[in-house]
Short mmCIF file of C-alpha atoms in Angstrom, two decimals:
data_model
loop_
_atom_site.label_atom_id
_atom_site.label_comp_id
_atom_site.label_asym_id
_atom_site.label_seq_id
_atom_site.Cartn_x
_atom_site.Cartn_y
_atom_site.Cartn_z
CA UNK A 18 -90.45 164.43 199.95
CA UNK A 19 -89.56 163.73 196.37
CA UNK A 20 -90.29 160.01 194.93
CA UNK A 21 -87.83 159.92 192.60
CA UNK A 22 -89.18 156.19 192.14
CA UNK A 23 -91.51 157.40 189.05
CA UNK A 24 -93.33 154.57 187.44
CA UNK A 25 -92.72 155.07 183.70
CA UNK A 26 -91.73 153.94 180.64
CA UNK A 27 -88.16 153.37 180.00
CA UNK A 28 -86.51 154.16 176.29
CA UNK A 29 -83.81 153.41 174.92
CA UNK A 30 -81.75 156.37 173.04
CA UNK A 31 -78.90 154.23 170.62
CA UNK A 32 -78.34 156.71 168.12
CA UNK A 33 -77.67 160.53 167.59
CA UNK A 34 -81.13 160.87 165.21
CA UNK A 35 -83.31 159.41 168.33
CA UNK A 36 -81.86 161.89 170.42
CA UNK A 37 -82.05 164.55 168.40
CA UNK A 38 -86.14 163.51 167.96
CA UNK A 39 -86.90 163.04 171.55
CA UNK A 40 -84.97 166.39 172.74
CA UNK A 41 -86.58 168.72 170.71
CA UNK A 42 -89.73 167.42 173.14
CA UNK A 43 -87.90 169.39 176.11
CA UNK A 44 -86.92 165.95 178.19
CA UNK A 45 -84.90 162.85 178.29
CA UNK A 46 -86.24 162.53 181.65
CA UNK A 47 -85.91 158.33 182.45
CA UNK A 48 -84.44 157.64 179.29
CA UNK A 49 -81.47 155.29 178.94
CA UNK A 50 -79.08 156.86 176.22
CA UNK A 51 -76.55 154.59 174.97
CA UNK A 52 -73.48 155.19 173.49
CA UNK A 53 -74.22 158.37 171.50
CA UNK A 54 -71.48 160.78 171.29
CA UNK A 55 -73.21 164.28 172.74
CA UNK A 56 -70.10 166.08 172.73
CA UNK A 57 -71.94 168.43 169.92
CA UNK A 58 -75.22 168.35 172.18
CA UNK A 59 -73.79 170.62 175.09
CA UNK A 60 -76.90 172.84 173.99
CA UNK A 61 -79.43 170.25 174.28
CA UNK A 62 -78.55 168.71 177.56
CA UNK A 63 -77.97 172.27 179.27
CA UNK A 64 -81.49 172.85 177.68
CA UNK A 65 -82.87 169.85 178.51
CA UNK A 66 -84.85 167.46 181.64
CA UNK A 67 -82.63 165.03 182.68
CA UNK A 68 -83.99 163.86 185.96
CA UNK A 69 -83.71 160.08 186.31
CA UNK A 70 -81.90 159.83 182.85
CA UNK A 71 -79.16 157.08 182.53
CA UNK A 72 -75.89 158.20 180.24
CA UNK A 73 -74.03 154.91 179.35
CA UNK A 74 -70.82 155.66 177.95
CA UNK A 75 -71.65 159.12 175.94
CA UNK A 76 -69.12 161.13 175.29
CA UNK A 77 -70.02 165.02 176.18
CA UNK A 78 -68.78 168.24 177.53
CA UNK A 79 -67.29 168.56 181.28
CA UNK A 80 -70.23 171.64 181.98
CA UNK A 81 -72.72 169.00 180.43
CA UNK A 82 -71.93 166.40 182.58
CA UNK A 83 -72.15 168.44 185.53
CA UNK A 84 -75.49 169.67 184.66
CA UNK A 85 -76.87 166.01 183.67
CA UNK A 86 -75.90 164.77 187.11
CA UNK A 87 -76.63 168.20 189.09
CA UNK A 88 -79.99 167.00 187.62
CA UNK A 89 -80.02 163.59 188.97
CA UNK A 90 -79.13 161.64 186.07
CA UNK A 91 -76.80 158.82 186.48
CA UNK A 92 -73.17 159.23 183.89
CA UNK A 93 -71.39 156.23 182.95
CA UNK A 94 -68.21 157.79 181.59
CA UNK A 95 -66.43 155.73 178.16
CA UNK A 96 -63.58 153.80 179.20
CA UNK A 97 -60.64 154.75 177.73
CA UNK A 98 -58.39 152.48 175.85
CA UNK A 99 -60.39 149.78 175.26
CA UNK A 100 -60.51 147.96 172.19
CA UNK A 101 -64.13 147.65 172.34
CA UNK A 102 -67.31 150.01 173.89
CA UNK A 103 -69.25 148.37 176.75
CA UNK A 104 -71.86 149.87 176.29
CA UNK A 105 -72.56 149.39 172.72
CA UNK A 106 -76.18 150.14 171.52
CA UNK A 107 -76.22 147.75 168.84
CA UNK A 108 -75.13 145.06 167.00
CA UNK A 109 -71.43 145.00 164.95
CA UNK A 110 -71.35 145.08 161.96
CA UNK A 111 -68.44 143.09 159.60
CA UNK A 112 -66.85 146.07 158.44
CA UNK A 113 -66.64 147.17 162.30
CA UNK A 114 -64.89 144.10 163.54
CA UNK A 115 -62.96 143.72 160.42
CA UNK A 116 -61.87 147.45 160.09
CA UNK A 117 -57.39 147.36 159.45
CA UNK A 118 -57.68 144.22 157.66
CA UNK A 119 -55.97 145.38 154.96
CA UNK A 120 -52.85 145.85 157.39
CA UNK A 121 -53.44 142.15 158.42
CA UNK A 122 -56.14 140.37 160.71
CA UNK A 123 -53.90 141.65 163.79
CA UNK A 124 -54.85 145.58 163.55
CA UNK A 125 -58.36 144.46 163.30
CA UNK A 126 -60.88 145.68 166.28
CA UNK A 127 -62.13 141.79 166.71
CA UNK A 128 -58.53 140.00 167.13
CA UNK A 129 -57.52 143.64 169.35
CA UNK A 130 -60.90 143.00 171.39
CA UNK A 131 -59.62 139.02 171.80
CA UNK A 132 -56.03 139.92 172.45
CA UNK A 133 -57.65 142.34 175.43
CA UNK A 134 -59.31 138.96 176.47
CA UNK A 135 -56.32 137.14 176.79
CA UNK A 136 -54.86 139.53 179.17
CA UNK A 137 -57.44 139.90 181.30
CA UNK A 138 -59.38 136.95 181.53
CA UNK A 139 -57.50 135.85 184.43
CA UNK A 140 -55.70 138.54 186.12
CA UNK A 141 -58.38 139.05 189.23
CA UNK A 142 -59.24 142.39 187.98
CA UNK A 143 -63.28 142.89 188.92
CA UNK A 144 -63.00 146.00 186.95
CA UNK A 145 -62.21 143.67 183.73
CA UNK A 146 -64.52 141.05 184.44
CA UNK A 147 -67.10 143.98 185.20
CA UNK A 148 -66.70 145.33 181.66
CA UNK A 149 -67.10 141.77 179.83
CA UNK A 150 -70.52 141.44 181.79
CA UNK A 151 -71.82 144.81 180.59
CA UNK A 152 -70.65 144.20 177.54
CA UNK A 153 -72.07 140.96 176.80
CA UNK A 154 -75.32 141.88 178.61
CA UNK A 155 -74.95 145.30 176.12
CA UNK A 156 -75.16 142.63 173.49
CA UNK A 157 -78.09 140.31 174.33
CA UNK A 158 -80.46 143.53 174.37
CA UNK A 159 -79.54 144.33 170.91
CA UNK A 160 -80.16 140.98 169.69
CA UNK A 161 -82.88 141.42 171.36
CA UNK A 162 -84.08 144.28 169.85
CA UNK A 163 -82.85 143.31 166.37
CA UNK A 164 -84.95 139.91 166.43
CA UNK A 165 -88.49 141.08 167.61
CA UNK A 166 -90.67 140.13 165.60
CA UNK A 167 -88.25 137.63 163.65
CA UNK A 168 -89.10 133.88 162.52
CA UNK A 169 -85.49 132.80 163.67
CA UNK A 170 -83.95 129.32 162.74
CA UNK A 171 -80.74 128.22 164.42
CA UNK A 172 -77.98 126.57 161.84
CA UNK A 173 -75.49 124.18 163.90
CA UNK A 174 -72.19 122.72 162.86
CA UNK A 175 -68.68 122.41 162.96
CA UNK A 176 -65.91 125.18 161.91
CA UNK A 177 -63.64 122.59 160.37
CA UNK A 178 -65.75 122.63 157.07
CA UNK A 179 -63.61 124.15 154.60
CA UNK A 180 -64.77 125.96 151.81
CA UNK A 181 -63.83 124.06 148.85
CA UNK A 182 -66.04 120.88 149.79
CA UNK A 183 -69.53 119.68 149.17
CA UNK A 184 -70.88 119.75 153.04
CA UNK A 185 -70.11 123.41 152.33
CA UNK A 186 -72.13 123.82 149.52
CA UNK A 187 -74.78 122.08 150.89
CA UNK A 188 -74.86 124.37 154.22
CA UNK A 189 -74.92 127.47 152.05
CA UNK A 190 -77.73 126.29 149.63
CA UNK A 191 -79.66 125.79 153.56
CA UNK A 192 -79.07 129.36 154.28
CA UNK A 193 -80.50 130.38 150.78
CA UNK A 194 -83.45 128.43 150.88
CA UNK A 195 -84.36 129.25 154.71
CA UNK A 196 -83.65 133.24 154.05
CA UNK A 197 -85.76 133.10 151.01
CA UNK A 198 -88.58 131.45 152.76
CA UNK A 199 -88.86 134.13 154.90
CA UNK A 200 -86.72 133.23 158.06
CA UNK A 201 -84.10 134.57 159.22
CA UNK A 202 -81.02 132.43 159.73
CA UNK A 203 -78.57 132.57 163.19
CA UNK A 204 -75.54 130.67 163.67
CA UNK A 205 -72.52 130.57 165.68
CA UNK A 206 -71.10 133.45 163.94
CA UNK A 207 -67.31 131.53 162.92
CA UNK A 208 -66.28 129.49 159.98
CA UNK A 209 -67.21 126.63 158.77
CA UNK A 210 -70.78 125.71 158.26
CA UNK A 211 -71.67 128.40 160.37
CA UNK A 212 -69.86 130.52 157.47
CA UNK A 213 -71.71 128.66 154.81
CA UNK A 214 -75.07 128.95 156.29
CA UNK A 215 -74.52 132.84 156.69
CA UNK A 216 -73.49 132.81 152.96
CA UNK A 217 -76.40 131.59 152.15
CA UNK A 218 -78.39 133.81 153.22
CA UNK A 219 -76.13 136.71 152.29
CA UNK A 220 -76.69 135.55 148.63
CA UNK A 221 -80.53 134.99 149.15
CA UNK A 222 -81.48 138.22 146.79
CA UNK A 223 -78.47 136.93 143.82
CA UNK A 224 -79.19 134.89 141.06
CA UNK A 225 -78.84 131.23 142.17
CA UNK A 226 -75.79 131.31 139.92
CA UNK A 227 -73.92 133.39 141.89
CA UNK A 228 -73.29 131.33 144.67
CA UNK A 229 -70.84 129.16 142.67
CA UNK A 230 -69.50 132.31 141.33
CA UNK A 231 -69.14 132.85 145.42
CA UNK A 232 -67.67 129.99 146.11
CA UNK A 233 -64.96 129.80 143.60
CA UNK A 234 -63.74 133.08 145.01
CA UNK A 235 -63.45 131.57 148.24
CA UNK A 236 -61.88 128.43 147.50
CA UNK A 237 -58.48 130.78 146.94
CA UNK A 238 -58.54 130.22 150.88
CA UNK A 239 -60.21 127.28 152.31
CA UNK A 240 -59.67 127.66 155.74
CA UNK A 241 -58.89 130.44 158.44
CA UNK A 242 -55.78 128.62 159.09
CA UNK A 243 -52.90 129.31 158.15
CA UNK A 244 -53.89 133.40 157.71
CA UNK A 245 -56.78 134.74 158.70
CA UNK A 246 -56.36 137.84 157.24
CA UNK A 247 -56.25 135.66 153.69
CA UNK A 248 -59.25 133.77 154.43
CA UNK A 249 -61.11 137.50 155.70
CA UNK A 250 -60.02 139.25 152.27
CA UNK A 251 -62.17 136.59 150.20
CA UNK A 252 -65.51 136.91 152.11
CA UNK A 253 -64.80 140.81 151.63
CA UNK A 254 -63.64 139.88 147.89
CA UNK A 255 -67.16 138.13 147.56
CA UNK A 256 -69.34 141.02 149.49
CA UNK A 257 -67.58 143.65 147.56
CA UNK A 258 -68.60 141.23 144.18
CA UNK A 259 -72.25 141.18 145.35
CA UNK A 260 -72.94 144.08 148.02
CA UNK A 261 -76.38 144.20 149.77
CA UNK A 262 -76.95 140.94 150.42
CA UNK A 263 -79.19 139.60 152.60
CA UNK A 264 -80.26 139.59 156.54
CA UNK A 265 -78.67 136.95 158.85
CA UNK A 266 -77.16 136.84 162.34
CA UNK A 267 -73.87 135.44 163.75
CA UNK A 268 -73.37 135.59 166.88
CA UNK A 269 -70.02 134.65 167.70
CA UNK A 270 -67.25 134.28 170.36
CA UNK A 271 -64.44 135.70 171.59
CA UNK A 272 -63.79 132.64 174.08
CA UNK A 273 -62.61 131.25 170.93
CA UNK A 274 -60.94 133.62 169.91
CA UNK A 275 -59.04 131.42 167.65
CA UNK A 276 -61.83 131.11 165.48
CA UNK A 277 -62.81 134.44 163.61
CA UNK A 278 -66.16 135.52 163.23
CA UNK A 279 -67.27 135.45 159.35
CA UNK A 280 -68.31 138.73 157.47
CA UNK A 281 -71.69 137.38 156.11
CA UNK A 282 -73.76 137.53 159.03
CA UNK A 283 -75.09 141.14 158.29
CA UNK A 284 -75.24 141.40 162.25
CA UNK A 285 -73.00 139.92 164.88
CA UNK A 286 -73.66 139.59 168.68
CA UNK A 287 -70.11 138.80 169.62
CA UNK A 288 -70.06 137.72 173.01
CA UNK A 289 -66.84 137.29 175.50
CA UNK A 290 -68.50 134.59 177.84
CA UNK A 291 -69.30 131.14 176.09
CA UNK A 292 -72.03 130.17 178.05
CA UNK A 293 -74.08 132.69 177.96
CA UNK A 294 -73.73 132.70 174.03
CA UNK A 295 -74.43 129.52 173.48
CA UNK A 296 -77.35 129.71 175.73
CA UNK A 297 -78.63 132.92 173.66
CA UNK A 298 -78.52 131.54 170.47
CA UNK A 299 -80.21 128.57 171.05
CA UNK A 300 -83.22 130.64 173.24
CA UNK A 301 -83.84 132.73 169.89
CA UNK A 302 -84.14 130.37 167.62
CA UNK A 303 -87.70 130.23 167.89
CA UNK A 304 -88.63 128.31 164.39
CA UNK A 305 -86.13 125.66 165.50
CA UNK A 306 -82.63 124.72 165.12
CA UNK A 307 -80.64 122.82 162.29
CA UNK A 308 -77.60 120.41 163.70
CA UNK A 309 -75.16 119.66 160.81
CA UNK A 310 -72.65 117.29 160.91
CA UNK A 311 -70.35 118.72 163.54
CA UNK A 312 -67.88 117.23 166.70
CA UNK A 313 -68.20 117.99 170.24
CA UNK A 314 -69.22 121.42 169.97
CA UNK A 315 -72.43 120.66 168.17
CA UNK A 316 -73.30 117.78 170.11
CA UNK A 317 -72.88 119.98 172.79
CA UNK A 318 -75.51 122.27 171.68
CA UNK A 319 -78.00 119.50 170.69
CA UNK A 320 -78.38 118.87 173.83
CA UNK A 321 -78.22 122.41 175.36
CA UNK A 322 -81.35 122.69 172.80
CA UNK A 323 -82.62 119.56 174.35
CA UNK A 324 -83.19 120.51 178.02
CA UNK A 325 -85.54 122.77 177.84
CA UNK A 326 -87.52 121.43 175.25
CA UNK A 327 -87.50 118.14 177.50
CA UNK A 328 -88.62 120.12 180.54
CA UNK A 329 -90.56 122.36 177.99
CA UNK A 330 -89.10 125.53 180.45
CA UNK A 331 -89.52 127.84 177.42
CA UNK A 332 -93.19 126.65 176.27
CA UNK A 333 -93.92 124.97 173.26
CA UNK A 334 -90.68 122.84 172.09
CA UNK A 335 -88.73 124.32 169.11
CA UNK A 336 -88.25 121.91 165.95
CA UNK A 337 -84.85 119.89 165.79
CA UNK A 338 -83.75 118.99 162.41
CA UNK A 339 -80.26 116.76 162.19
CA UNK A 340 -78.64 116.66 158.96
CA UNK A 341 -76.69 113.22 158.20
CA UNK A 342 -78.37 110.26 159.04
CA UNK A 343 -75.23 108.03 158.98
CA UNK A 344 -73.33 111.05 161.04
CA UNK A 345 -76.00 111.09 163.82
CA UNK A 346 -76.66 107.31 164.37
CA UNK A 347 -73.29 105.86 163.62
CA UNK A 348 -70.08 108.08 163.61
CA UNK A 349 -71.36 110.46 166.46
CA UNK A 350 -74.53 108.41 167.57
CA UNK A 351 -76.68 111.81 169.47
CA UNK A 352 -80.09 110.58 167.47
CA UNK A 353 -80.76 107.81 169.25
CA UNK A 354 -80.25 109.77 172.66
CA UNK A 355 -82.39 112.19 171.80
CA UNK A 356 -84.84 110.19 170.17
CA UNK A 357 -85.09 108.10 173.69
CA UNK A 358 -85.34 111.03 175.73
CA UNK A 359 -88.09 112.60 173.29
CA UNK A 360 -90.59 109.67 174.02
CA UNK A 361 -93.74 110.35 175.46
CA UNK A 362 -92.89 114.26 175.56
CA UNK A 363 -94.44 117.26 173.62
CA UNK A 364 -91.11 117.27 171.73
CA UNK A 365 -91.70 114.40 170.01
CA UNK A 366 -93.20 115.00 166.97
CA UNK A 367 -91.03 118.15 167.43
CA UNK A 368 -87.61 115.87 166.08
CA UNK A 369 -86.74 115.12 162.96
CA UNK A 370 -83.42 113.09 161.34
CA UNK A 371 -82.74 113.89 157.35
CA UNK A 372 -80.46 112.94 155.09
CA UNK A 373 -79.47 116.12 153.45
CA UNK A 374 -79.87 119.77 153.48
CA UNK A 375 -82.74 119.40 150.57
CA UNK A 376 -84.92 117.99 152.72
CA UNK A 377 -84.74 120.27 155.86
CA UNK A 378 -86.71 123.18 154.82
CA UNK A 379 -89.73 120.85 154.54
CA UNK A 380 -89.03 119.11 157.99
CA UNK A 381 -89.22 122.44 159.92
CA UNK A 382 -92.59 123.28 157.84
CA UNK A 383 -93.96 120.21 159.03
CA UNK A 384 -93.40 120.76 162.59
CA UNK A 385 -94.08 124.31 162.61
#
């Protein structure tokens, strides 16, 4: 009898270069290939081992497909009219979710993907709720992938931080200075100062002049409300002024879909479950997480970042940095919490309360 329970290494195949590379050896046997489109690779597969291969949503020839599986190989088939792929091999891009935005935010992949949501979200269908999970779980391998190796830092706050205004500023010249000390910044993914963080970093390589330059360009629309698509066309105005900028990651959600994602996080893990996004973010950012000022939502993730460094279920605690003394202990008073709950734990000298951005980069070195 034929163990077809082989102990090996599995691979991932994302695009149509690493198949071409690993076919030309004779087998994809156990491979996982992920969203390539084979439908010019009839040779190849026909050609090919593809015992115990997985196909996840690669589009190929019907006399392919029935050779892959006559071999064993399990076929996920693409789903057809969906505004998004399931089975996604890596991380969007902002020209991917923004692509139509010159016909207005509404042709655009992201606000078809959240529109999709809407519809579904509660209709009972397990086939819907089926693809979200693949999807999203699609997602937290490539940010997994994407980060190995990465010195990540977390930057918290609110999305009601409009463009024109100092906090703004402030949460850009943070995303500068942390990208050009070698991290590499995550947020939320949405406006705000998770936009301005993201902008920082985007403008890491510029000359420091340029993000004034940057901002003035954006100022033309201050907010995502009332048009998105307005508010879109800037960041693109500003990309298109200084293209190439630098690495970041937003990783965004379509729960909210009312909030867009922002095109300077050069990668974007887009998520349609909250929870599990939240929960992501905050597990890879493994040099620590920034809080800016921010409502419920940040406090929120404060102390989401909290648990487990209380319980220390994740090993050594990850720095906290919050911005805004006067924010933290008076208007919204979370530093005193946390402070409390900190005592006598290894997070301890892991916390740290500052009163502006300027002073965060050396708060995180200190507890590093």
């Amino acid at each position: 009898m034929v163990n077809r329970y082989v102990d090996y290494t599995v691979t991932e195949i994302e695009t149509l270069a690493e198949f071409d590379q690993v076919v030309a050896r004779g087998s994809l046997s156990g491979y996982r290939i992920q969203s390539v489109n084979l439908l010019e690779r009839t040779f190849a597969l026909l050609s090919a081992d593809t015992s115990s291969a997985v196909f996840l949503g690669c589009a190929m020839e019907p006399d392919a497909s029935v050779k892959v599986r006559a071999d064993g190989a399990l076929v996920f088939p693409p789903v057809p009219d969906l505004p998004f792929n399931p089975y996604r091999g890596l991380l969007y891009t902002p020209e991917e979710l923004f692509a139509g935005l010159p016909a207005g935010y509404e042709y655009t992949p992201d606000a078809q993907a959240y529109a999709w949501f809407q519809e579904t979200k509660a209709d009972g269908d397990i086939f819907s709720s089926m693809l979200r999970s693949i999807h999203d779980d699609a997602v937290s391998d490539a940010l997994d992938e994407h980060l190995q190796g990465a010195r990540v830092v977390g930057v918290m706050g609110g999305h009601a931080m409009s463009r024109g205004g100092t906090e703004y500023r402030g949460a850009a010249e943070l995303g500068r200075a942390l990208t050009r000390s070698g991290l590499t910044v995550a947020t939320g993914g949405g406006p705000g100062a998770m936009e301005a963080a993201n902008l920082g970093a985007y403008l890491a390589p510029a000359p420091d002049e340029a993000l004034a330059e940057a901002l003035e360009l954006l100022a033309k629309a201050p907010s995502f409300t009332p048009s998105v698509s307005d508010w879109a066309r800037a960041a693109f105005a500003v990309r298109d002024r200084w293209p190439g900028g630098g690495d970041s990651v937003g990783i965004p959600t379509w729960f909210y879909g009312h909030e867009p994602p922002n095109a300077f996080a050069a990668h974007i893990g887009k998520y349609f479950a909250n929870a599990t996004r939240e929960d992501g973010l905050l597990a890879r950012s493994t040099a620590g997480v920034v809080f800016l000022p921010g409502a419920a939502g940040t406090v929120q993730e404060i102390f989401d970042s909290t648990t487990p460094n209380y319980y220390a279920s994740r090993g050594e605690p990850a720095p906290m940095v919050l911005v805004d003394r006067t924010h933290w202990t008076e208007h919204l008073p979370a530093w005193p919490l946390l402070r409390a709950l900190a005592r006598g734990r290894a997070m301890e000298s892991k916390i740290a309360l500052v009163d502006s951005v300027d002073e965060v980069p050396d708060a995180l070195a200190s507890m590093a």
